[in-house]
Amino acid sequence: QSALTQPASVSGSPGQSITISCTGTTSDVGDYNYVSWYQLHPGRAPKLIIFDVSNRPSGVSHRFSGSKSGNTASLTISGLQPEDEGDYYCSSYTSTNTLGVFGTGTKVTVV
Amino acid sequence: QVQLVDTGGGLVKPGGSLRLSCAASGFTFSDYYMSWIRQVPGKGLEWVSYISSSGSPIYYADSVKGRFTASRDDTKNSLYLQMNSLSAEDTAVYYCARSPHRLVPTFDYWGQGTLVTVSS
């Protein structure tokens, strides 16, 4: 099972919006609305920020939003803040493997 | 509040064994599916194992099948991962995570991770 494809890095200035893509196939992202996004910071527990394509868990900032078009899911961070720096991973249910698939990961830098 | 604490990582020689533990609190542990996920340094995430709320079935990634065994003890609110025949490729930070949905890679709470280093 191949990983979902994400850009290696995305950067933006404080206050800007950035979008991270997560490209899969019709066996995962394209056919199922079970896409989640996670934020990772070194030494800290990873955090779920989007589930089921576009839903935000309680307590997650409204600056984070998710969407999907065809085989590509997207995470948009609006009003970029320094604390948004970190690694972001998508994941999806897949029909080709019992356990789901993660994306390749994207490093977000606030410049 | 929900808390997951991963322990048991360390340095182990190739071919060796290690047992990871995950202590859960703040929720009814027995109601939830649980997972182990790992991140190889500098690389991405991999879903390693999934155990249902009843303890069966248990699923494993092909990369660890036959070598790793996941288990849970609901009386102790704990999740375990017994890792045998370890190789350098198993060097990673291992996280336990709560899975609110059956076999869907949505993990709503994670532990802080425990580092496993396999090296001679």
GROMACS .gro file of C-alpha atoms in nm:
model
  231
    1GLN     CA    1   0.000   0.000   0.000
    2SER     CA    2   0.156   0.329  -0.112
    3ALA     CA    3   0.147   0.629   0.114
    4LEU     CA    4  -0.073   0.922   0.026
    5THR     CA    5   0.124   1.200  -0.143
    6GLN     CA    6   0.179   1.529   0.037
    7PRO     CA    7   0.416   1.815  -0.045
    8ALA     CA    8   0.734   1.787   0.160
    9SER     CA    9   0.711   2.143   0.282
   10VAL     CA   10   0.485   2.445   0.277
   11SER     CA   11   0.566   2.785   0.418
   12GLY     CA   12   0.384   3.110   0.476
   13SER     CA   13   0.401   3.437   0.662
   14PRO     CA   14   0.204   3.509   0.977
   15GLY     CA   15  -0.157   3.588   0.892
   16GLN     CA   16  -0.145   3.420   0.553
   17SER     CA   17  -0.336   3.110   0.449
   18ILE     CA   18  -0.169   2.792   0.332
   19THR     CA   19  -0.308   2.470   0.189
   20ILE     CA   20  -0.161   2.122   0.218
   21SER     CA   21  -0.271   1.862  -0.033
   22CYS     CA   22  -0.306   1.489   0.023
   23THR     CA   23  -0.341   1.287  -0.296
   24GLY     CA   24  -0.454   0.929  -0.304
   25THR     CA   25  -0.658   0.708  -0.532
   26THR     CA   26  -1.011   0.583  -0.578
   27SER     CA   27  -0.926   0.307  -0.330
   28ASP     CA   28  -0.884   0.553  -0.046
   29VAL     CA   29  -0.930   0.931  -0.053
   30GLY     CA   30  -1.145   0.931  -0.366
   31ASP     CA   31  -1.406   0.685  -0.251
   32TYR     CA   32  -1.422   0.732   0.124
   33ASN     CA   33  -1.488   1.029   0.349
   34TYR     CA   34  -1.256   0.901   0.618
   35VAL     CA   35  -0.971   1.146   0.579
   36SER     CA   36  -0.806   1.278   0.893
   37TRP     CA   37  -0.529   1.529   0.954
   38TYR     CA   38  -0.277   1.530   1.236
   39GLN     CA   39  -0.036   1.790   1.370
   40LEU     CA   40   0.295   1.668   1.510
   41HIS     CA   41   0.539   1.861   1.724
   42PRO     CA   42   0.862   1.699   1.851
   43GLY     CA   43   0.827   1.558   2.200
   44ARG     CA   44   0.453   1.612   2.215
   45ALA     CA   45   0.156   1.389   2.158
   46PRO     CA   46   0.027   1.419   1.800
   47LYS     CA   47  -0.301   1.604   1.771
   48LEU     CA   48  -0.605   1.527   1.559
   49ILE     CA   49  -0.714   1.848   1.385
   50ILE     CA   50  -0.957   1.726   1.117
   51PHE     CA   51  -1.155   1.404   1.084
   52ASP     CA   52  -1.400   1.271   0.826
   53VAL     CA   53  -1.262   1.515   0.565
   54SER     CA   54  -1.386   1.840   0.714
   55ASN     CA   55  -1.486   1.800   1.077
   56ARG     CA   56  -1.297   1.971   1.357
   57PRO     CA   57  -1.270   1.809   1.699
   58SER     CA   58  -1.379   2.018   1.991
   59GLY     CA   59  -1.108   2.261   2.091
   60VAL     CA   60  -0.938   2.280   1.752
   61SER     CA   61  -0.907   2.629   1.612
   62HIS     CA   62  -1.148   2.737   1.338
   63ARG     CA   63  -0.841   2.842   1.144
   64PHE     CA   64  -0.804   2.478   1.041
   65SER     CA   65  -1.037   2.349   0.771
   66GLY     CA   66  -1.050   2.042   0.552
   67SER     CA   67  -1.198   1.960   0.215
   68LYS     CA   68  -1.183   1.702  -0.061
   69SER     CA   69  -1.209   1.701  -0.437
   70GLY     CA   70  -1.176   1.377  -0.626
   71ASN     CA   71  -0.873   1.186  -0.505
   72THR     CA   72  -0.720   1.485  -0.327
   73ALA     CA   73  -0.794   1.605   0.024
   74SER     CA   74  -0.674   1.940   0.148
   75LEU     CA   75  -0.599   2.105   0.480
   76THR     CA   76  -0.613   2.483   0.490
   77ILE     CA   77  -0.465   2.684   0.773
   78SER     CA   78  -0.595   3.040   0.776
   79GLY     CA   79  -0.439   3.328   0.966
   80LEU     CA   80  -0.111   3.139   0.999
   81GLN     CA   81   0.051   3.170   1.342
   82PRO     CA   82   0.400   3.076   1.463
   83GLU     CA   83   0.259   2.792   1.674
   84ASP     CA   84   0.127   2.631   1.356
   85GLU     CA   85   0.479   2.530   1.264
   86GLY     CA   86   0.517   2.155   1.270
   87ASP     CA   87   0.460   1.843   1.068
   88TYR     CA   88   0.120   1.758   0.928
   89TYR     CA   89   0.002   1.417   0.816
   90CYS     CA   90  -0.315   1.305   0.646
   91SER     CA   91  -0.460   0.958   0.673
   92SER     CA   92  -0.736   0.773   0.496
   93TYR     CA   93  -0.935   0.456   0.509
   94THR     CA   94  -0.838   0.228   0.223
   95SER     CA   95  -1.013  -0.066   0.066
   96THR     CA   96  -0.683  -0.231  -0.023
   97ASN     CA   97  -0.548  -0.280   0.325
   98THR     CA   98  -0.701  -0.364   0.659
   99LEU     CA   99  -0.509  -0.086   0.825
  100GLY     CA  100  -0.541   0.259   0.676
  101VAL     CA  101  -0.280   0.464   0.500
  102PHE     CA  102  -0.094   0.777   0.606
  103GLY     CA  103   0.038   1.057   0.393
  104THR     CA  104   0.406   1.128   0.343
  105GLY     CA  105   0.393   1.428   0.573
  106THR     CA  106   0.436   1.804   0.523
  107LYS     CA  107   0.659   2.037   0.720
  108VAL     CA  108   0.493   2.372   0.775
  109THR     CA  109   0.719   2.669   0.834
  110VAL     CA  110   0.604   3.014   0.937
  111VAL     CA  111   0.856   3.259   0.793
  112GLN     CA  112  -0.922   1.442   3.068
  113VAL     CA  113  -0.812   1.170   2.830
  114GLN     CA  114  -0.450   1.075   2.878
  115LEU     CA  115  -0.232   0.810   2.719
  116VAL     CA  116   0.118   0.750   2.853
  117ASP     CA  117   0.359   0.541   2.647
  118THR     CA  118   0.649   0.368   2.819
  119GLY     CA  119   0.894   0.086   2.764
  120GLY     CA  120   1.111   0.214   2.483
  121GLY     CA  121   1.488   0.193   2.486
  122LEU     CA  122   1.797   0.057   2.319
  123VAL     CA  123   1.788  -0.306   2.213
  124LYS     CA  124   2.019  -0.518   2.001
  125PRO     CA  125   1.909  -0.663   1.668
  126GLY     CA  126   1.715  -0.982   1.727
  127GLY     CA  127   1.614  -0.868   2.072
  128SER     CA  128   1.277  -0.807   2.228
  129LEU     CA  129   1.099  -0.520   2.397
  130ARG     CA  130   0.757  -0.468   2.548
  131LEU     CA  131   0.584  -0.135   2.522
  132SER     CA  132   0.303  -0.025   2.750
  133CYS     CA  133   0.039   0.242   2.724
  134ALA     CA  134  -0.148   0.353   3.035
  135ALA     CA  135  -0.486   0.506   2.967
  136SER     CA  136  -0.695   0.731   3.188
  137GLY     CA  137  -0.983   0.974   3.164
  138PHE     CA  138  -1.215   0.751   2.961
  139THR     CA  139  -1.372   0.405   2.967
  140PHE     CA  140  -1.081   0.215   2.817
  141SER     CA  141  -1.279  -0.104   2.754
  142ASP     CA  142  -1.516   0.082   2.517
  143TYR     CA  143  -1.250   0.178   2.266
  144TYR     CA  144  -1.046   0.028   1.989
  145MET     CA  145  -0.678   0.106   2.035
  146SER     CA  146  -0.385   0.129   1.799
  147TRP     CA  147  -0.007   0.139   1.786
  148ILE     CA  148   0.146   0.377   1.534
  149ARG     CA  149   0.514   0.439   1.472
  150GLN     CA  150   0.727   0.707   1.313
  151VAL     CA  151   1.069   0.619   1.185
  152PRO     CA  152   1.306   0.913   1.250
  153GLY     CA  153   1.284   1.153   0.960
  154LYS     CA  154   1.014   0.943   0.795
  155GLY     CA  155   0.638   0.916   0.800
  156LEU     CA  156   0.379   0.747   1.016
  157GLU     CA  157   0.286   0.381   0.995
  158TRP     CA  158  -0.017   0.217   1.155
  159VAL     CA  159   0.143  -0.086   1.323
  160SER     CA  160  -0.139  -0.261   1.503
  161TYR     CA  161  -0.506  -0.230   1.585
  162ILE     CA  162  -0.690  -0.410   1.861
  163SER     CA  163  -1.065  -0.409   1.898
  164SER     CA  164  -1.243  -0.310   2.217
  165SER     CA  165  -1.305  -0.676   2.298
  166GLY     CA  166  -0.944  -0.776   2.237
  167SER     CA  167  -1.022  -0.961   1.916
  168PRO     CA  168  -0.967  -0.920   1.629
  169ILE     CA  169  -0.618  -0.777   1.622
  170TYR     CA  170  -0.462  -0.656   1.299
  171TYR     CA  171  -0.099  -0.594   1.213
  172ALA     CA  172   0.096  -0.420   0.941
  173ASP     CA  173   0.270  -0.668   0.712
  174SER     CA  174   0.603  -0.526   0.825
  175VAL     CA  175   0.553  -0.654   1.181
  176LYS     CA  176   0.322  -0.952   1.136
  177GLY     CA  177   0.454  -1.259   1.314
  178ARG     CA  178   0.699  -1.057   1.523
  179PHE     CA  179   0.480  -0.812   1.716
  180THR     CA  180   0.189  -0.898   1.943
  181ALA     CA  181  -0.058  -0.641   2.068
  182SER     CA  182  -0.271  -0.702   2.374
  183ARG     CA  183  -0.480  -0.515   2.625
  184ASP     CA  184  -0.571  -0.549   2.990
  185ASP     CA  185  -0.893  -0.364   3.058
  186THR     CA  186  -0.859  -0.425   3.433
  187LYS     CA  187  -0.542  -0.215   3.422
  188ASN     CA  188  -0.657   0.026   3.150
  189SER     CA  189  -0.345  -0.067   2.959
  190LEU     CA  190  -0.237  -0.151   2.607
  191TYR     CA  191   0.076  -0.348   2.526
  192LEU     CA  192   0.299  -0.422   2.230
  193GLN     CA  193   0.536  -0.715   2.257
  194MET     CA  194   0.807  -0.675   1.994
  195ASN     CA  195   1.031  -0.969   1.906
  196SER     CA  196   1.302  -1.028   1.648
  197LEU     CA  197   1.368  -0.658   1.628
  198SER     CA  198   1.574  -0.513   1.345
  199ALA     CA  199   1.713  -0.170   1.265
  200GLU     CA  200   1.406  -0.104   1.052
  201ASP     CA  201   1.196  -0.110   1.368
  202THR     CA  202   1.379   0.190   1.512
  203ALA     CA  203   1.106   0.447   1.559
  204VAL     CA  204   0.897   0.646   1.801
  205TYR     CA  205   0.600   0.431   1.895
  206TYR     CA  206   0.269   0.591   1.987
  207CYS     CA  207  -0.043   0.439   2.127
  208ALA     CA  208  -0.362   0.603   2.012
  209ARG     CA  209  -0.733   0.578   2.068
  210SER     CA  210  -0.941   0.478   1.768
  211PRO     CA  211  -1.303   0.590   1.800
  212HIS     CA  212  -1.411   0.409   1.485
  213ARG     CA  213  -1.362   0.051   1.374
  214LEU     CA  214  -1.074   0.018   1.129
  215VAL     CA  215  -1.084   0.383   1.031
  216PRO     CA  216  -0.754   0.569   1.074
  217THR     CA  217  -0.899   0.838   1.295
  218PHE     CA  218  -0.698   0.863   1.615
  219ASP     CA  219  -0.848   1.119   1.849
  220TYR     CA  220  -0.596   1.093   2.132
  221TRP     CA  221  -0.231   0.990   2.123
  222GLY     CA  222   0.038   0.917   2.374
  223GLN     CA  223   0.355   1.122   2.376
  224GLY     CA  224   0.547   0.836   2.220
  225THR     CA  225   0.834   0.616   2.332
  226LEU     CA  226   1.155   0.577   2.133
  227VAL     CA  227   1.274   0.233   2.036
  228THR     CA  228   1.628   0.212   1.903
  229VAL     CA  229   1.753  -0.113   1.756
  230SER     CA  230   2.129  -0.109   1.726
  231SER     CA  231   2.428  -0.321   1.811
   0.00000   0.00000   0.00000
